[in-house]
Amino acid sequence: MHERGRRHLGLEDWREAARLAEACSGFTPDVEEEQVADEVVSCFNCRYRRWNADSVSCVAPFLQ
Amino acid sequence: MNILVSIDDTDNLESRGTGELASLLAAQIEQYRWGRSSYVTRHQLLVHPDIPYTSHNSAMCFSAVLEDCHPQRFIEHAARFLESESAPGSDPGLCVARPALLVDDAPLIRFGRSAKEDVLTKEEAYDLARELGIHLSEHGGTGQGVVGALAGAGLRLGGNDGRLKGKLQAGSAGSAVRVDVLRSHPLIEEVDSLNGESVLDDDLVRLGEKVKAVLLGGRSVLLVEADGEAEQGVRWRTCSGRTLKKY
C-alpha cells in the first residue's frame, strides 16, 4: 500500500494487507480498538491507514 | 444517577486515540470517588468523503453511575479534560446524556443509527440534543465531533452496536476454557454463538489471539463460532477480528 502517492486496498484484501505491511518500514500499529486484522502486522492495523467507503488508503505522511 | 458519556474526534494521526481519552475519563470518575463507570464501547460511524475524520470515524462511549458528583460538575470537568487533552487539529465533541430523563429514547437511538448511514450535520445534532435535554458541546477546532458524540450515545443506548475497547484477559491464546468460566468474567455478561445455537455452560471455547466482546442486547457479549476442527471436545472458538469488524 505504501508508495509515493496514495495507494488503495479493497476492504477484504486481508492477505495483501498483511503482505504489504510486512514489507513496509513505516508500519505503525494503531491503538488496540482500531485494529481489525488477525495478523498483527497488516495495513488494516496500521495507524496510517484510512478507511474509505470501499477501500483503505495509506496516509502515512512520511511516505506520501 | 446514570449517565452516558460519549466523545468523538479528539485525535490526530500521531496522538493518543479517542478511546484512551474515554478510558481516562471513565477512570477519573472512580479515582475521584464520584461514582462507578462501565466499559468503553467503540461505535463505527459512516465513512464518506463529506465527513471529516482522521482515519476511521468512530465514537467512544461509556456509562457511569454518578453518586457523589452533580452531572454539571462532571460535564465541566470533562469539557476541561477534552480541551487540554485533545490533539491539535482535532474537532472534539462531548455528549453527556441522562437516559432516565429521556421521555422517549427512540429519537436518540435513531440518530445513532442514521450516523452509520447518512451524512449528518452539527445543526441536526444540536437541535436534537436541545429537544431531548442532552448535553452536547464542542471543545476545539470545528467542533464537528458533536455529531459523532451524540451518535455514539444513541448507539450505546440502543445496545446493539459496537465493540468493547480492550482485549479481554480470559486465558492464553490457544487454550480451551469452559463457557461458565467465561460467563463469570467481570467484562463478559453473556457468551453467545454467531449462528444462534445454544452455548452451554460446560462447552469449551478455544481462545484466539485477541478475545473481544461486542455490545448486543444491551449486554457485553463474547461471540463464539463453531470450531471446525472440534478437537478434544472443543465445540467453539472465539471470533476473529475480521468477523467482529462489522460490529
XYZ file of C-alpha atoms in Angstrom:
311
model
C 0.000 0.000 0.000
C 2.932 2.344 0.594
C 4.430 4.171 -2.334
C 4.634 7.782 -3.303
C 1.105 8.984 -3.747
C -1.846 7.207 -2.294
C -2.466 3.562 -2.860
C -5.578 1.666 -2.031
C -6.582 -1.783 -0.872
C -10.011 -3.353 -1.079
C -11.872 -3.789 2.178
C -11.433 -7.549 2.008
C -7.805 -7.684 0.842
C -6.680 -9.158 4.140
C -3.836 -11.239 2.744
C -2.423 -8.405 0.630
C -2.706 -6.016 3.581
C -0.560 -8.354 5.674
C 1.947 -8.912 2.870
C 2.403 -5.213 2.185
C 2.706 -4.272 5.842
C 5.366 -6.943 6.433
C 7.453 -5.272 3.741
C 6.746 -1.713 4.879
C 9.222 0.181 7.023
C 6.506 2.640 8.017
C 4.105 0.177 9.603
C 2.988 1.536 12.946
C 0.325 -0.313 14.915
C -2.840 1.637 15.591
C -4.469 1.656 19.016
C -5.983 -1.685 20.006
C -9.599 -0.735 19.476
C -8.959 0.243 15.867
C -7.136 -2.957 14.906
C -9.264 -5.458 12.996
C -6.909 -7.831 11.213
C -5.910 -11.054 12.919
C -2.399 -10.650 11.563
C -0.614 -8.286 13.928
C 1.300 -6.655 11.082
C -1.250 -5.584 8.492
C -2.102 -2.359 6.721
C -5.550 -2.799 8.274
C -3.983 -2.468 11.730
C -1.721 0.430 10.840
C -2.216 3.866 12.307
C -1.594 5.363 8.881
C -4.393 3.613 7.022
C -7.590 5.436 6.297
C -10.877 3.644 5.857
C -12.930 4.818 2.923
C -16.360 3.685 1.778
C -14.978 0.941 -0.455
C -11.240 0.913 0.130
C -8.423 1.542 2.558
C -5.750 4.086 1.697
C -2.330 4.843 3.093
C -1.957 8.327 4.582
C 1.488 7.950 6.116
C 2.872 11.494 5.945
C 6.449 10.289 5.513
C 5.532 8.037 2.625
C 3.405 10.384 0.552
C -27.721 8.898 38.569
C -26.940 7.012 35.375
C -25.198 8.900 32.611
C -23.844 8.106 29.171
C -20.640 9.856 28.188
C -19.676 9.901 24.532
C -16.764 11.652 22.822
C -15.550 11.899 19.270
C -12.883 13.450 17.111
C -10.231 14.104 19.746
C -7.251 12.677 17.911
C -4.891 13.138 15.000
C -2.588 10.743 13.176
C 0.124 10.999 15.809
C -1.825 11.328 19.040
C -3.486 9.061 21.575
C -6.750 7.618 20.408
C -10.181 8.848 21.419
C -10.679 5.522 23.173
C -7.834 6.235 25.558
C -9.316 9.589 26.488
C -12.663 7.905 27.123
C -10.950 5.325 29.335
C -9.158 8.049 31.262
C -12.402 9.944 31.851
C -14.113 6.755 32.986
C -11.230 6.005 35.346
C -11.319 9.516 36.795
C -14.919 9.039 37.891
C -13.764 6.212 40.132
C -10.476 7.847 41.079
C -12.263 10.972 42.361
C -14.891 8.784 44.042
C -17.641 10.417 42.049
C -19.211 7.086 41.192
C -18.711 3.958 39.108
C -18.036 3.679 35.423
C -18.533 0.887 32.952
C -16.598 -0.357 29.944
C -15.926 1.818 26.899
C -17.524 0.866 23.596
C -16.366 1.823 20.128
C -19.027 2.706 17.571
C -18.313 2.815 13.850
C -19.895 5.734 12.007
C -20.226 6.390 8.294
C -17.058 6.912 6.302
C -17.865 9.312 3.498
C -15.967 11.999 1.563
C -18.218 14.691 3.035
C -17.389 13.708 6.599
C -14.093 14.887 8.081
C -12.394 12.151 10.105
C -8.855 11.158 10.908
C -8.718 7.566 9.780
C -11.743 5.570 10.900
C -14.629 7.765 12.152
C -15.570 6.037 15.344
C -17.080 7.395 18.552
C -16.345 6.160 22.076
C -18.918 5.879 24.816
C -19.199 4.631 28.395
C -21.898 4.580 31.006
C -21.434 5.626 34.604
C -23.365 5.976 37.812
C -22.681 9.292 39.498
C -23.161 9.002 43.247
C -21.201 11.871 44.654
C -20.921 14.341 41.802
C -23.562 16.531 40.205
C -23.752 15.869 36.458
C -22.993 19.508 35.737
C -19.763 19.263 37.701
C -18.771 16.205 35.707
C -19.648 17.932 32.423
C -17.424 20.890 33.319
C -14.614 18.508 34.239
C -14.991 16.513 31.018
C -15.028 19.704 28.940
C -11.798 20.940 30.509
C -10.295 17.485 30.061
C -11.102 17.404 26.351
C -9.782 20.926 25.841
C -6.465 20.066 27.482
C -6.014 16.507 26.206
C -7.374 16.511 22.655
C -4.846 16.567 19.854
C -4.001 19.666 17.822
C -6.159 19.872 14.718
C -8.921 17.737 16.176
C -12.566 18.801 16.481
C -13.690 17.313 19.795
C -17.302 16.816 20.774
C -18.747 15.820 24.146
C -22.153 14.338 24.852
C -23.483 13.579 28.332
C -26.967 12.091 28.395
C -29.133 11.039 31.318
C -31.232 8.167 29.961
C -33.674 8.246 32.871
C -34.669 11.805 31.971
C -35.460 10.998 28.353
C -39.199 10.976 27.782
C -38.566 8.993 24.623
C -35.175 7.493 23.811
C -36.121 6.483 20.262
C -35.011 9.742 18.569
C -31.542 9.479 20.107
C -31.210 5.832 19.069
C -32.420 6.734 15.572
C -29.820 9.490 15.339
C -27.100 6.986 16.211
C -28.271 4.565 13.547
C -28.536 7.366 10.983
C -24.948 8.388 11.633
C -23.883 4.985 10.314
C -25.671 5.535 7.022
C -26.137 9.249 6.382
C -24.117 12.434 6.466
C -25.461 14.402 9.444
C -24.767 17.981 10.394
C -23.813 19.750 13.578
C -27.078 21.661 13.417
C -29.074 18.432 13.363
C -27.101 17.166 16.337
C -27.547 20.349 18.370
C -31.252 20.552 17.520
C -31.883 17.011 18.710
C -29.767 17.412 21.844
C -31.684 20.581 22.745
C -35.005 18.902 22.112
C -34.104 15.925 24.308
C -32.333 17.856 27.055
C -28.978 16.223 26.402
C -25.689 17.976 26.999
C -23.742 18.410 23.756
C -20.734 20.662 23.398
C -17.710 21.261 21.211
C -14.197 21.827 22.525
C -11.928 22.942 19.750
C -11.463 23.111 16.002
C -14.662 22.980 14.013
C -16.470 21.103 16.762
C -17.636 18.598 14.191
C -17.154 15.850 16.760
C -20.520 16.731 18.315
C -22.214 14.693 15.585
C -20.289 11.546 16.430
C -20.533 12.183 20.157
C -24.333 12.336 20.048
C -24.463 9.355 17.695
C -22.212 7.344 19.997
C -24.577 7.941 22.913
C -27.511 6.829 20.766
C -25.765 3.668 19.626
C -24.706 2.759 23.145
C -28.225 3.385 24.408
C -29.614 1.229 21.594
C -27.447 -1.578 22.933
C -26.784 -3.342 19.649
C -23.712 -1.716 18.205
C -20.022 -1.560 18.849
C -17.121 -3.478 20.260
C -15.773 -3.155 23.771
C -12.461 -1.343 23.926
C -9.650 -3.599 25.036
C -8.751 -7.245 24.810
C -10.306 -9.493 27.427
C -7.899 -11.378 29.658
C -9.600 -14.751 29.671
C -6.677 -17.155 29.288
C -3.791 -17.782 26.956
C -4.306 -17.932 23.202
C -4.969 -21.467 22.060
C -6.225 -22.667 25.419
C -9.723 -24.097 25.875
C -11.915 -22.506 28.547
C -15.323 -23.580 29.853
C -18.201 -21.295 28.990
C -19.270 -20.893 32.633
C -15.782 -19.632 33.437
C -16.041 -17.091 30.629
C -19.510 -16.080 31.807
C -18.057 -15.265 35.220
C -15.541 -12.833 33.714
C -16.295 -9.317 35.016
C -16.469 -7.878 31.491
C -18.472 -10.684 29.876
C -22.209 -10.653 30.516
C -23.047 -13.408 28.027
C -21.454 -15.923 25.684
C -23.471 -16.405 22.509
C -22.865 -18.125 19.207
C -22.808 -16.344 15.875
C -25.306 -18.792 14.388
C -27.762 -18.655 17.273
C -27.061 -22.178 18.541
C -27.218 -22.572 22.301
C -23.922 -22.263 24.107
C -23.888 -24.441 27.192
C -22.067 -23.785 30.444
C -19.926 -26.883 30.126
C -18.986 -26.306 26.476
C -15.356 -25.500 25.762
C -14.184 -22.424 23.823
C -10.789 -22.204 22.144
C -9.400 -18.707 22.740
C -7.957 -16.748 19.843
C -5.098 -14.270 19.989
C -7.460 -11.406 20.605
C -10.578 -12.027 22.663
C -13.069 -9.181 22.360
C -16.674 -8.623 23.346
C -19.384 -6.760 21.465
C -22.473 -4.900 22.621
C -25.639 -6.853 21.861
C -28.998 -6.647 23.557
C -27.562 -4.031 25.889
C -25.013 -6.516 27.215
C -21.352 -7.271 26.782
C -21.355 -10.446 24.702
C -18.482 -12.745 23.818
C -19.377 -14.172 20.424
C -18.145 -17.631 19.511
C -18.360 -19.676 16.341
C -18.287 -23.398 15.714
C -14.768 -24.759 15.817
C -14.428 -26.706 12.594
C -11.694 -28.904 13.990
C -13.642 -29.702 17.168
C -10.661 -31.427 18.694
C -10.729 -32.758 22.244
C -14.355 -31.867 22.663
C -13.799 -28.176 21.991
C -17.033 -27.056 20.394
C -16.393 -23.336 19.943
C -13.734 -20.786 19.206
C -13.719 -17.035 19.743
C -14.477 -14.932 16.658
C -11.694 -13.428 14.614
C -11.107 -9.715 14.276
C -12.402 -9.899 10.716
C -15.694 -11.305 11.914
C -16.006 -8.707 14.654
C -15.165 -5.826 12.325
C -18.808 -5.383 11.367
C -19.871 -4.746 14.964
